[in-house]
Amino acid sequence: MVLQRCKKPVWGGGLEGHQKRLGEFSFSFPLHHWGRHQSEVLEGFGVEINLWKKLSPSCLTSLSIKKDGLLRLGRKTKEETKTNSISWNPMEPMNFTAGVSIVDIILRLWPEANEDCNCYSYDARKLDEAKCVHKDHVSAVMDIDYSPTGREFVTGSYDRTVRIFQYNGGHSREIYHTKRMQRVFCVKFTCDASYVISGSDDTNLRLWKAKASEQLGVLLPRERKKHEYHEAVKNRYKHLPEVKRIVRHRHLPKPIFKAAALRRTMTEAERRKEEKRKAHSAPGSISTEPLRKRRIIQEVE
């Protein structure tokens, strides 16, 4: 079946949550919706250039990234950084995550992938601040995708790594990298949430386990109970310093390790400078804005 009215190159597409209509995103004219078994356009949206569009699991709202880097949800939010990708939480339809850019460009809503190396999770009902800031990448976040369970999401970055975050975690729980893998432009969770697929600049697709140490294959009941017991023990004592050091340790490539150390040094220097500025100013004249609000310039109805 040939879909009509695609007058410009189409850069992607996808099915909505109820799986009955197909959308497209391109450097073309308005976004179009087709029926699954129809070649005629059911409806179109706007005259702005759409680089990316994604619908929420409830199919009640949609989110798009425009040419100027803004995120649009019906309402829109202006931010200081460029959003590269967004993903809706499949189990919490009003929440999304976005990844952003270092470049000073206006942004629009959702949990997003951004070029300031962070990901930001938002609640669509309260867009004046992010719910959570997910850190660890040292270069622009290019793509993001939620697990079907809604408890984790995976990100691919220009720093040539793939990271897995808890939906409410400030730092990644897992990082994947190889010597040959180049800049990662797309990542996806499989439908059973057991694997992650990444596509990189070296023209390869790679399949990773969502849990690196998970045993594959059929498990006997005793084996399953043993794994569950070990996991419960780790979760119970993961906050102890000795256990935390072992659980969180991950080997990093030297360039990423050096870049992360430099970012920590710069962040700490900025924090000390802010404290000294407050100490030598009139009380209350200088207020520190949290990072969850700092990137947002304005919310426009």
PDB file of C-alpha atoms in Angstrom:
ATOM      1  CA  MET A   1       0.000   0.000   0.000  1.00  0.00           C
ATOM      2  CA  VAL A   2       1.336   3.447  -0.959  1.00  0.00           C
ATOM      3  CA  LEU A   3       0.565   6.342   1.378  1.00  0.00           C
ATOM      4  CA  GLN A   4      -0.279   9.596  -0.374  1.00  0.00           C
ATOM      5  CA  ARG A   5       0.741  13.233   0.305  1.00  0.00           C
ATOM      6  CA  CYS A   6       4.369  12.608   1.286  1.00  0.00           C
ATOM      7  CA  LYS A   7       5.807  15.504  -0.716  1.00  0.00           C
ATOM      8  CA  LYS A   8       9.099  15.752   1.185  1.00  0.00           C
ATOM      9  CA  PRO A   9      11.554  13.199   2.606  1.00  0.00           C
ATOM     10  CA  VAL A  10      10.056  11.300   5.535  1.00  0.00           C
ATOM     11  CA  TRP A  11      12.441  10.820   8.441  1.00  0.00           C
ATOM     12  CA  GLY A  12      10.406   8.420  10.540  1.00  0.00           C
ATOM     13  CA  GLY A  13       7.022   7.265  11.700  1.00  0.00           C
ATOM     14  CA  GLY A  14       5.173   5.073  14.130  1.00  0.00           C
ATOM     15  CA  LEU A  15       1.892   3.616  15.303  1.00  0.00           C
ATOM     16  CA  GLU A  16      -0.183   5.295  17.979  1.00  0.00           C
ATOM     17  CA  GLY A  17      -0.935   3.557  21.255  1.00  0.00           C
ATOM     18  CA  HIS A  18      -4.200   2.026  20.044  1.00  0.00           C
ATOM     19  CA  GLN A  19      -2.368   0.730  16.920  1.00  0.00           C
ATOM     20  CA  LYS A  20      -4.998   1.917  14.432  1.00  0.00           C
ATOM     21  CA  ARG A  21      -3.377   5.001  12.934  1.00  0.00           C
ATOM     22  CA  LEU A  22       0.051   5.677  11.510  1.00  0.00           C
ATOM     23  CA  GLY A  23       1.914   8.979  11.928  1.00  0.00           C
ATOM     24  CA  GLU A  24       4.902  10.438  10.128  1.00  0.00           C
ATOM     25  CA  PHE A  25       7.557  12.991  10.994  1.00  0.00           C
ATOM     26  CA  SER A  26       9.602  14.760   8.357  1.00  0.00           C
ATOM     27  CA  PHE A  27      11.073  18.017   7.131  1.00  0.00           C
ATOM     28  CA  SER A  28       7.836  18.405   5.201  1.00  0.00           C
ATOM     29  CA  PHE A  29       4.485  20.031   5.554  1.00  0.00           C
ATOM     30  CA  PRO A  30       1.994  19.154   8.303  1.00  0.00           C
ATOM     31  CA  LEU A  31       2.075  15.820  10.090  1.00  0.00           C
ATOM     32  CA  HIS A  32      -0.374  13.332   8.623  1.00  0.00           C
ATOM     33  CA  HIS A  33      -2.351  10.431  10.077  1.00  0.00           C
ATOM     34  CA  TRP A  34      -3.387   7.442   7.998  1.00  0.00           C
ATOM     35  CA  GLY A  35      -5.569   4.478   8.877  1.00  0.00           C
ATOM     36  CA  ARG A  36      -3.705   1.171   9.058  1.00  0.00           C
ATOM     37  CA  HIS A  37      -5.500  -0.118   5.966  1.00  0.00           C
ATOM     38  CA  GLN A  38      -6.123   3.186   4.193  1.00  0.00           C
ATOM     39  CA  SER A  39      -3.995   5.165   1.765  1.00  0.00           C
ATOM     40  CA  GLU A  40      -5.918   8.429   2.240  1.00  0.00           C
ATOM     41  CA  VAL A  41      -4.942  10.915   4.923  1.00  0.00           C
ATOM     42  CA  LEU A  42      -7.363  10.980   7.866  1.00  0.00           C
ATOM     43  CA  GLU A  43      -6.086  14.256   9.287  1.00  0.00           C
ATOM     44  CA  GLY A  44      -3.134  16.639   9.224  1.00  0.00           C
ATOM     45  CA  PHE A  45      -1.644  19.030  11.748  1.00  0.00           C
ATOM     46  CA  GLY A  46      -0.343  22.547  11.336  1.00  0.00           C
ATOM     47  CA  VAL A  47       2.024  24.129   8.846  1.00  0.00           C
ATOM     48  CA  GLU A  48       5.200  24.146  10.954  1.00  0.00           C
ATOM     49  CA  ILE A  49       8.189  21.974  10.152  1.00  0.00           C
ATOM     50  CA  ASN A  50       8.052  18.882  12.348  1.00  0.00           C
ATOM     51  CA  LEU A  51      11.273  17.014  13.013  1.00  0.00           C
ATOM     52  CA  TRP A  52       9.805  14.494  15.431  1.00  0.00           C
ATOM     53  CA  LYS A  53       6.413  13.591  16.872  1.00  0.00           C
ATOM     54  CA  LYS A  54       5.276  11.072  19.477  1.00  0.00           C
ATOM     55  CA  LEU A  55       1.891  10.306  20.992  1.00  0.00           C
ATOM     56  CA  SER A  56       1.260   9.455  24.622  1.00  0.00           C
ATOM     57  CA  PRO A  57       0.163   5.881  25.485  1.00  0.00           C
ATOM     58  CA  SER A  58      -3.308   7.189  26.294  1.00  0.00           C
ATOM     59  CA  CYS A  59      -3.497   8.764  22.801  1.00  0.00           C
ATOM     60  CA  LEU A  60      -4.984  11.881  24.394  1.00  0.00           C
ATOM     61  CA  THR A  61      -1.970  14.100  23.794  1.00  0.00           C
ATOM     62  CA  SER A  62       0.952  14.253  21.402  1.00  0.00           C
ATOM     63  CA  LEU A  63       4.412  15.713  21.609  1.00  0.00           C
ATOM     64  CA  SER A  64       6.523  17.061  18.782  1.00  0.00           C
ATOM     65  CA  ILE A  65       9.966  18.571  18.292  1.00  0.00           C
ATOM     66  CA  LYS A  66      10.032  21.513  15.910  1.00  0.00           C
ATOM     67  CA  LYS A  67      12.817  22.831  13.705  1.00  0.00           C
ATOM     68  CA  ASP A  68      13.770  25.431  16.315  1.00  0.00           C
ATOM     69  CA  GLY A  69      14.300  22.677  18.903  1.00  0.00           C
ATOM     70  CA  LEU A  70      11.144  23.393  20.918  1.00  0.00           C
ATOM     71  CA  LEU A  71       8.977  20.702  22.414  1.00  0.00           C
ATOM     72  CA  ARG A  72       5.262  21.130  21.831  1.00  0.00           C
ATOM     73  CA  LEU A  73       2.428  19.525  23.761  1.00  0.00           C
ATOM     74  CA  GLY A  74      -0.507  21.802  23.049  1.00  0.00           C
ATOM     75  CA  ARG A  75       1.128  24.038  25.579  1.00  0.00           C
ATOM     76  CA  LYS A  76       4.842  24.528  25.145  1.00  0.00           C
ATOM     77  CA  THR A  77       7.842  25.139  27.345  1.00  0.00           C
ATOM     78  CA  LYS A  78      10.859  27.192  26.375  1.00  0.00           C
ATOM     79  CA  GLU A  79      14.213  25.898  27.580  1.00  0.00           C
ATOM     80  CA  GLU A  80      17.838  26.906  27.173  1.00  0.00           C
ATOM     81  CA  THR A  81      18.898  23.668  25.509  1.00  0.00           C
ATOM     82  CA  LYS A  82      17.943  21.701  22.425  1.00  0.00           C
ATOM     83  CA  THR A  83      15.865  18.540  22.787  1.00  0.00           C
ATOM     84  CA  ASN A  84      16.975  15.616  20.628  1.00  0.00           C
ATOM     85  CA  SER A  85      14.496  12.920  21.648  1.00  0.00           C
ATOM     86  CA  ILE A  86      11.506  12.294  23.870  1.00  0.00           C
ATOM     87  CA  SER A  87       9.758   9.199  25.191  1.00  0.00           C
ATOM     88  CA  TRP A  88       6.455   8.735  27.008  1.00  0.00           C
ATOM     89  CA  ASN A  89       6.232   6.487  30.035  1.00  0.00           C
ATOM     90  CA  PRO A  90       3.964   3.634  28.821  1.00  0.00           C
ATOM     91  CA  MET A  91       2.534   3.034  32.314  1.00  0.00           C
ATOM     92  CA  GLU A  92       2.132   6.681  33.374  1.00  0.00           C
ATOM     93  CA  PRO A  93       0.707   8.456  30.300  1.00  0.00           C
ATOM     94  CA  MET A  94       1.228  11.986  31.639  1.00  0.00           C
ATOM     95  CA  ASN A  95       4.950  11.521  32.300  1.00  0.00           C
ATOM     96  CA  PHE A  96       7.736  11.667  29.738  1.00  0.00           C
ATOM     97  CA  THR A  97      11.540  12.007  29.560  1.00  0.00           C
ATOM     98  CA  ALA A  98      13.658  14.085  27.185  1.00  0.00           C
ATOM     99  CA  GLY A  99      17.317  14.432  26.265  1.00  0.00           C
ATOM    100  CA  VAL A 100      18.790  17.867  25.460  1.00  0.00           C
ATOM    101  CA  SER A 101      21.696  19.719  23.798  1.00  0.00           C
ATOM    102  CA  ILE A 102      24.414  22.072  24.999  1.00  0.00           C
ATOM    103  CA  VAL A 103      23.432  24.613  22.358  1.00  0.00           C
ATOM    104  CA  ASP A 104      21.279  27.527  23.563  1.00  0.00           C
ATOM    105  CA  ILE A 105      18.076  26.751  21.669  1.00  0.00           C
ATOM    106  CA  ILE A 106      14.457  26.880  22.870  1.00  0.00           C
ATOM    107  CA  LEU A 107      12.956  23.527  23.875  1.00  0.00           C
ATOM    108  CA  ARG A 108       9.495  22.030  24.231  1.00  0.00           C
ATOM    109  CA  LEU A 109       8.033  19.566  26.727  1.00  0.00           C
ATOM    110  CA  TRP A 110       8.247  15.899  27.943  1.00  0.00           C
ATOM    111  CA  PRO A 111      10.908  13.572  29.366  1.00  0.00           C
ATOM    112  CA  GLU A 112      13.511  14.354  26.850  1.00  0.00           C
ATOM    113  CA  ALA A 113      16.970  13.621  25.541  1.00  0.00           C
ATOM    114  CA  ASN A 114      19.024  16.783  25.620  1.00  0.00           C
ATOM    115  CA  GLU A 115      22.397  18.130  24.523  1.00  0.00           C
ATOM    116  CA  ASP A 116      23.453  19.453  27.916  1.00  0.00           C
ATOM    117  CA  CYS A 117      24.218  15.758  28.495  1.00  0.00           C
ATOM    118  CA  ASN A 118      21.264  15.294  30.857  1.00  0.00           C
ATOM    119  CA  CYS A 119      17.800  13.794  30.531  1.00  0.00           C
ATOM    120  CA  TYR A 120      14.799  15.523  32.090  1.00  0.00           C
ATOM    121  CA  SER A 121      11.565  13.845  33.181  1.00  0.00           C
ATOM    122  CA  TYR A 122       8.398  15.942  33.199  1.00  0.00           C
ATOM    123  CA  ASP A 123       4.792  15.662  34.204  1.00  0.00           C
ATOM    124  CA  ALA A 124       2.667  17.085  31.385  1.00  0.00           C
ATOM    125  CA  ARG A 125       0.323  18.627  33.955  1.00  0.00           C
ATOM    126  CA  LYS A 126       3.106  20.581  35.666  1.00  0.00           C
ATOM    127  CA  LEU A 127       5.670  21.806  33.182  1.00  0.00           C
ATOM    128  CA  ASP A 128       7.257  24.610  35.170  1.00  0.00           C
ATOM    129  CA  GLU A 129       9.846  22.175  36.551  1.00  0.00           C
ATOM    130  CA  ALA A 130      11.268  18.747  35.794  1.00  0.00           C
ATOM    131  CA  LYS A 131      10.344  15.814  38.011  1.00  0.00           C
ATOM    132  CA  CYS A 132      13.861  14.421  37.861  1.00  0.00           C
ATOM    133  CA  VAL A 133      17.214  15.184  36.220  1.00  0.00           C
ATOM    134  CA  HIS A 134      19.102  12.116  34.991  1.00  0.00           C
ATOM    135  CA  LYS A 135      22.854  12.677  34.790  1.00  0.00           C
ATOM    136  CA  ASP A 136      25.993  10.715  33.763  1.00  0.00           C
ATOM    137  CA  HIS A 137      26.396  11.216  30.009  1.00  0.00           C
ATOM    138  CA  VAL A 138      29.303  13.443  28.973  1.00  0.00           C
ATOM    139  CA  SER A 139      27.971  14.349  25.529  1.00  0.00           C
ATOM    140  CA  ALA A 140      24.629  14.995  23.857  1.00  0.00           C
ATOM    141  CA  VAL A 141      21.865  12.431  24.410  1.00  0.00           C
ATOM    142  CA  MET A 142      20.664  11.405  20.953  1.00  0.00           C
ATOM    143  CA  ASP A 143      17.818   8.980  21.677  1.00  0.00           C
ATOM    144  CA  ILE A 144      15.733   7.659  24.546  1.00  0.00           C
ATOM    145  CA  ASP A 145      13.205   4.855  24.960  1.00  0.00           C
ATOM    146  CA  TYR A 146      11.154   3.573  27.893  1.00  0.00           C
ATOM    147  CA  SER A 147      10.930  -0.042  28.951  1.00  0.00           C
ATOM    148  CA  PRO A 148       7.433  -1.576  28.523  1.00  0.00           C
ATOM    149  CA  THR A 149       7.260  -1.770  32.321  1.00  0.00           C
ATOM    150  CA  GLY A 150       7.703   2.009  32.634  1.00  0.00           C
ATOM    151  CA  ARG A 151      10.261   1.556  35.430  1.00  0.00           C
ATOM    152  CA  GLU A 152      13.388   2.115  33.331  1.00  0.00           C
ATOM    153  CA  PHE A 153      14.507   3.852  30.168  1.00  0.00           C
ATOM    154  CA  VAL A 154      17.551   3.507  27.933  1.00  0.00           C
ATOM    155  CA  THR A 155      19.554   6.339  26.362  1.00  0.00           C
ATOM    156  CA  GLY A 156      22.066   6.483  23.526  1.00  0.00           C
ATOM    157  CA  SER A 157      24.616   9.262  23.453  1.00  0.00           C
ATOM    158  CA  TYR A 158      27.156  11.013  21.262  1.00  0.00           C
ATOM    159  CA  ASP A 159      29.780   9.907  23.814  1.00  0.00           C
ATOM    160  CA  ARG A 160      29.504   6.353  22.348  1.00  0.00           C
ATOM    161  CA  THR A 161      27.775   4.771  25.320  1.00  0.00           C
ATOM    162  CA  VAL A 162      24.378   3.258  26.083  1.00  0.00           C
ATOM    163  CA  ARG A 163      23.016   3.818  29.592  1.00  0.00           C
ATOM    164  CA  ILE A 164      19.999   2.442  31.458  1.00  0.00           C
ATOM    165  CA  PHE A 165      18.301   4.630  34.082  1.00  0.00           C
ATOM    166  CA  GLN A 166      15.615   4.000  36.662  1.00  0.00           C
ATOM    167  CA  TYR A 167      12.594   6.186  35.879  1.00  0.00           C
ATOM    168  CA  ASN A 168      13.210   8.131  39.112  1.00  0.00           C
ATOM    169  CA  GLY A 169      16.988   7.690  39.355  1.00  0.00           C
ATOM    170  CA  GLY A 170      19.422  10.569  39.049  1.00  0.00           C
ATOM    171  CA  HIS A 171      22.257   8.332  37.824  1.00  0.00           C
ATOM    172  CA  SER A 172      22.415   5.356  35.478  1.00  0.00           C
ATOM    173  CA  ARG A 173      22.349   1.835  36.882  1.00  0.00           C
ATOM    174  CA  GLU A 174      24.118   0.332  33.855  1.00  0.00           C
ATOM    175  CA  ILE A 175      26.452   1.454  31.062  1.00  0.00           C
ATOM    176  CA  TYR A 176      27.366  -0.394  27.864  1.00  0.00           C
ATOM    177  CA  HIS A 177      30.267   0.414  25.541  1.00  0.00           C
ATOM    178  CA  THR A 178      32.666  -1.374  23.194  1.00  0.00           C
ATOM    179  CA  LYS A 179      35.952  -0.392  21.627  1.00  0.00           C
ATOM    180  CA  ARG A 180      34.512  -0.357  18.107  1.00  0.00           C
ATOM    181  CA  MET A 181      31.116   1.200  18.803  1.00  0.00           C
ATOM    182  CA  GLN A 182      30.870   4.799  17.628  1.00  0.00           C
ATOM    183  CA  ARG A 183      28.292   7.516  18.336  1.00  0.00           C
ATOM    184  CA  VAL A 184      24.928   5.997  19.249  1.00  0.00           C
ATOM    185  CA  PHE A 185      21.964   7.520  17.415  1.00  0.00           C
ATOM    186  CA  CYS A 186      19.075   5.199  18.283  1.00  0.00           C
ATOM    187  CA  VAL A 187      18.131   2.827  21.107  1.00  0.00           C
ATOM    188  CA  LYS A 188      15.079   0.648  21.770  1.00  0.00           C
ATOM    189  CA  PHE A 189      13.834  -1.708  24.470  1.00  0.00           C
ATOM    190  CA  THR A 190      12.439  -5.023  23.271  1.00  0.00           C
ATOM    191  CA  CYS A 191       8.795  -5.782  24.048  1.00  0.00           C
ATOM    192  CA  ASP A 192       9.677  -8.185  26.869  1.00  0.00           C
ATOM    193  CA  ALA A 193      12.028  -5.614  28.489  1.00  0.00           C
ATOM    194  CA  SER A 194      14.828  -8.215  28.504  1.00  0.00           C
ATOM    195  CA  TYR A 195      17.044  -6.696  25.826  1.00  0.00           C
ATOM    196  CA  VAL A 196      18.146  -3.336  24.470  1.00  0.00           C
ATOM    197  CA  ILE A 197      18.945  -2.683  20.801  1.00  0.00           C
ATOM    198  CA  SER A 198      21.300   0.137  19.814  1.00  0.00           C
ATOM    199  CA  GLY A 199      22.240   1.573  16.431  1.00  0.00           C
ATOM    200  CA  SER A 200      25.511   3.460  16.068  1.00  0.00           C
ATOM    201  CA  ASP A 201      27.557   5.431  13.556  1.00  0.00           C
ATOM    202  CA  ASP A 202      29.644   2.365  12.654  1.00  0.00           C
ATOM    203  CA  THR A 203      26.577   0.990  10.793  1.00  0.00           C
ATOM    204  CA  ASN A 204      25.973  -1.810  13.304  1.00  0.00           C
ATOM    205  CA  LEU A 205      23.028  -2.865  15.432  1.00  0.00           C
ATOM    206  CA  ARG A 206      23.925  -4.309  18.824  1.00  0.00           C
ATOM    207  CA  LEU A 207      21.805  -6.370  21.201  1.00  0.00           C
ATOM    208  CA  TRP A 208      22.441  -5.909  24.925  1.00  0.00           C
ATOM    209  CA  LYS A 209      20.923  -7.582  27.966  1.00  0.00           C
ATOM    210  CA  ALA A 210      18.808  -5.176  30.016  1.00  0.00           C
ATOM    211  CA  LYS A 211      20.387  -6.749  33.120  1.00  0.00           C
ATOM    212  CA  ALA A 212      24.023  -7.460  32.354  1.00  0.00           C
ATOM    213  CA  SER A 213      24.449 -10.265  34.903  1.00  0.00           C
ATOM    214  CA  GLU A 214      21.125 -11.984  34.219  1.00  0.00           C
ATOM    215  CA  GLN A 215      21.343 -15.698  33.456  1.00  0.00           C
ATOM    216  CA  LEU A 216      19.836 -16.601  30.094  1.00  0.00           C
ATOM    217  CA  GLY A 217      17.950 -19.769  29.279  1.00  0.00           C
ATOM    218  CA  VAL A 218      15.577 -21.901  31.311  1.00  0.00           C
ATOM    219  CA  LEU A 219      15.997 -21.657  35.092  1.00  0.00           C
ATOM    220  CA  LEU A 220      15.189 -24.405  37.540  1.00  0.00           C
ATOM    221  CA  PRO A 221      12.992 -23.387  40.493  1.00  0.00           C
ATOM    222  CA  ARG A 222      15.952 -23.590  42.887  1.00  0.00           C
ATOM    223  CA  GLU A 223      18.055 -21.409  40.576  1.00  0.00           C
ATOM    224  CA  ARG A 224      15.299 -18.817  40.328  1.00  0.00           C
ATOM    225  CA  LYS A 225      14.893 -18.691  44.111  1.00  0.00           C
ATOM    226  CA  LYS A 226      18.650 -18.324  44.531  1.00  0.00           C
ATOM    227  CA  HIS A 227      18.775 -15.366  42.110  1.00  0.00           C
ATOM    228  CA  GLU A 228      15.785 -13.725  43.793  1.00  0.00           C
ATOM    229  CA  TYR A 229      17.388 -14.139  47.217  1.00  0.00           C
ATOM    230  CA  HIS A 230      20.695 -12.626  46.066  1.00  0.00           C
ATOM    231  CA  GLU A 231      18.860  -9.691  44.479  1.00  0.00           C
ATOM    232  CA  ALA A 232      16.864  -9.095  47.670  1.00  0.00           C
ATOM    233  CA  VAL A 233      20.048  -9.067  49.764  1.00  0.00           C
ATOM    234  CA  LYS A 234      21.695  -6.543  47.426  1.00  0.00           C
ATOM    235  CA  ASN A 235      18.640  -4.274  47.508  1.00  0.00           C
ATOM    236  CA  ARG A 236      18.492  -4.411  51.299  1.00  0.00           C
ATOM    237  CA  TYR A 237      22.118  -3.437  51.869  1.00  0.00           C
ATOM    238  CA  LYS A 238      22.832  -1.360  48.740  1.00  0.00           C
ATOM    239  CA  HIS A 239      22.996   1.878  50.768  1.00  0.00           C
ATOM    240  CA  LEU A 240      25.904   0.708  52.932  1.00  0.00           C
ATOM    241  CA  PRO A 241      29.132   2.389  51.731  1.00  0.00           C
ATOM    242  CA  GLU A 242      31.059  -0.853  51.190  1.00  0.00           C
ATOM    243  CA  VAL A 243      28.210  -2.485  49.266  1.00  0.00           C
ATOM    244  CA  LYS A 244      27.336   0.675  47.346  1.00  0.00           C
ATOM    245  CA  ARG A 245      30.918   1.017  46.083  1.00  0.00           C
ATOM    246  CA  ILE A 246      30.837  -2.503  44.620  1.00  0.00           C
ATOM    247  CA  VAL A 247      27.294  -2.327  43.205  1.00  0.00           C
ATOM    248  CA  ARG A 248      27.824   1.022  41.457  1.00  0.00           C
ATOM    249  CA  HIS A 249      31.313   0.349  40.092  1.00  0.00           C
ATOM    250  CA  ARG A 250      31.498   0.273  36.285  1.00  0.00           C
ATOM    251  CA  HIS A 251      34.547   0.334  34.047  1.00  0.00           C
ATOM    252  CA  LEU A 252      34.622   3.427  31.822  1.00  0.00           C
ATOM    253  CA  PRO A 253      36.697   4.150  28.708  1.00  0.00           C
ATOM    254  CA  LYS A 254      39.502   6.592  29.473  1.00  0.00           C
ATOM    255  CA  PRO A 255      38.068   9.533  27.413  1.00  0.00           C
ATOM    256  CA  ILE A 256      34.696   9.254  29.179  1.00  0.00           C
ATOM    257  CA  PHE A 257      36.329   8.880  32.598  1.00  0.00           C
ATOM    258  CA  LYS A 258      38.410  12.030  32.004  1.00  0.00           C
ATOM    259  CA  ALA A 259      35.424  13.990  30.653  1.00  0.00           C
ATOM    260  CA  ALA A 260      33.270  12.989  33.636  1.00  0.00           C
ATOM    261  CA  ALA A 261      36.020  14.039  36.060  1.00  0.00           C
ATOM    262  CA  LEU A 262      36.311  17.403  34.291  1.00  0.00           C
ATOM    263  CA  ARG A 263      32.547  17.955  34.493  1.00  0.00           C
ATOM    264  CA  ARG A 264      32.580  17.188  38.219  1.00  0.00           C
ATOM    265  CA  THR A 265      35.435  19.669  38.722  1.00  0.00           C
ATOM    266  CA  MET A 266      33.578  22.388  36.808  1.00  0.00           C
ATOM    267  CA  THR A 267      30.326  21.736  38.668  1.00  0.00           C
ATOM    268  CA  GLU A 268      32.062  21.851  42.041  1.00  0.00           C
ATOM    269  CA  ALA A 269      33.879  25.075  41.114  1.00  0.00           C
ATOM    270  CA  GLU A 270      30.590  26.676  40.074  1.00  0.00           C
ATOM    271  CA  ARG A 271      28.979  25.595  43.356  1.00  0.00           C
ATOM    272  CA  ARG A 272      31.822  27.075  45.434  1.00  0.00           C
ATOM    273  CA  LYS A 273      31.682  30.303  43.460  1.00  0.00           C
ATOM    274  CA  GLU A 274      27.936  30.562  44.089  1.00  0.00           C
ATOM    275  CA  GLU A 275      28.446  30.020  47.828  1.00  0.00           C
ATOM    276  CA  LYS A 276      31.117  32.733  47.990  1.00  0.00           C
ATOM    277  CA  ARG A 277      28.906  35.127  46.043  1.00  0.00           C
ATOM    278  CA  LYS A 278      26.103  34.548  48.560  1.00  0.00           C
ATOM    279  CA  ALA A 279      28.466  34.986  51.513  1.00  0.00           C
ATOM    280  CA  HIS A 280      29.571  38.418  50.257  1.00  0.00           C
ATOM    281  CA  SER A 281      26.110  39.704  49.285  1.00  0.00           C
ATOM    282  CA  ALA A 282      23.175  41.032  51.251  1.00  0.00           C
ATOM    283  CA  PRO A 283      21.058  38.235  52.782  1.00  0.00           C
ATOM    284  CA  GLY A 284      18.340  37.120  50.369  1.00  0.00           C
ATOM    285  CA  SER A 285      19.688  39.129  47.418  1.00  0.00           C
ATOM    286  CA  ILE A 286      20.922  36.004  45.601  1.00  0.00           C
ATOM    287  CA  SER A 287      18.836  32.853  45.353  1.00  0.00           C
ATOM    288  CA  THR A 288      19.942  29.532  43.887  1.00  0.00           C
ATOM    289  CA  GLU A 289      17.565  28.053  41.335  1.00  0.00           C
ATOM    290  CA  PRO A 290      17.449  24.237  41.295  1.00  0.00           C
ATOM    291  CA  LEU A 291      18.564  22.467  38.125  1.00  0.00           C
ATOM    292  CA  ARG A 292      15.031  21.100  37.690  1.00  0.00           C
ATOM    293  CA  LYS A 293      13.880  24.674  36.990  1.00  0.00           C
ATOM    294  CA  ARG A 294      17.068  26.267  35.707  1.00  0.00           C
ATOM    295  CA  ARG A 295      16.771  25.090  32.091  1.00  0.00           C
ATOM    296  CA  ILE A 296      13.166  26.227  31.659  1.00  0.00           C
ATOM    297  CA  ILE A 297      12.808  29.788  30.413  1.00  0.00           C
ATOM    298  CA  GLN A 298       9.057  30.095  29.955  1.00  0.00           C
ATOM    299  CA  GLU A 299       5.850  28.083  29.710  1.00  0.00           C
ATOM    300  CA  VAL A 300       3.586  29.319  26.919  1.00  0.00           C
ATOM    301  CA  GLU A 301      -0.093  28.470  26.703  1.00  0.00           C
TER     302      GLU A 301
END
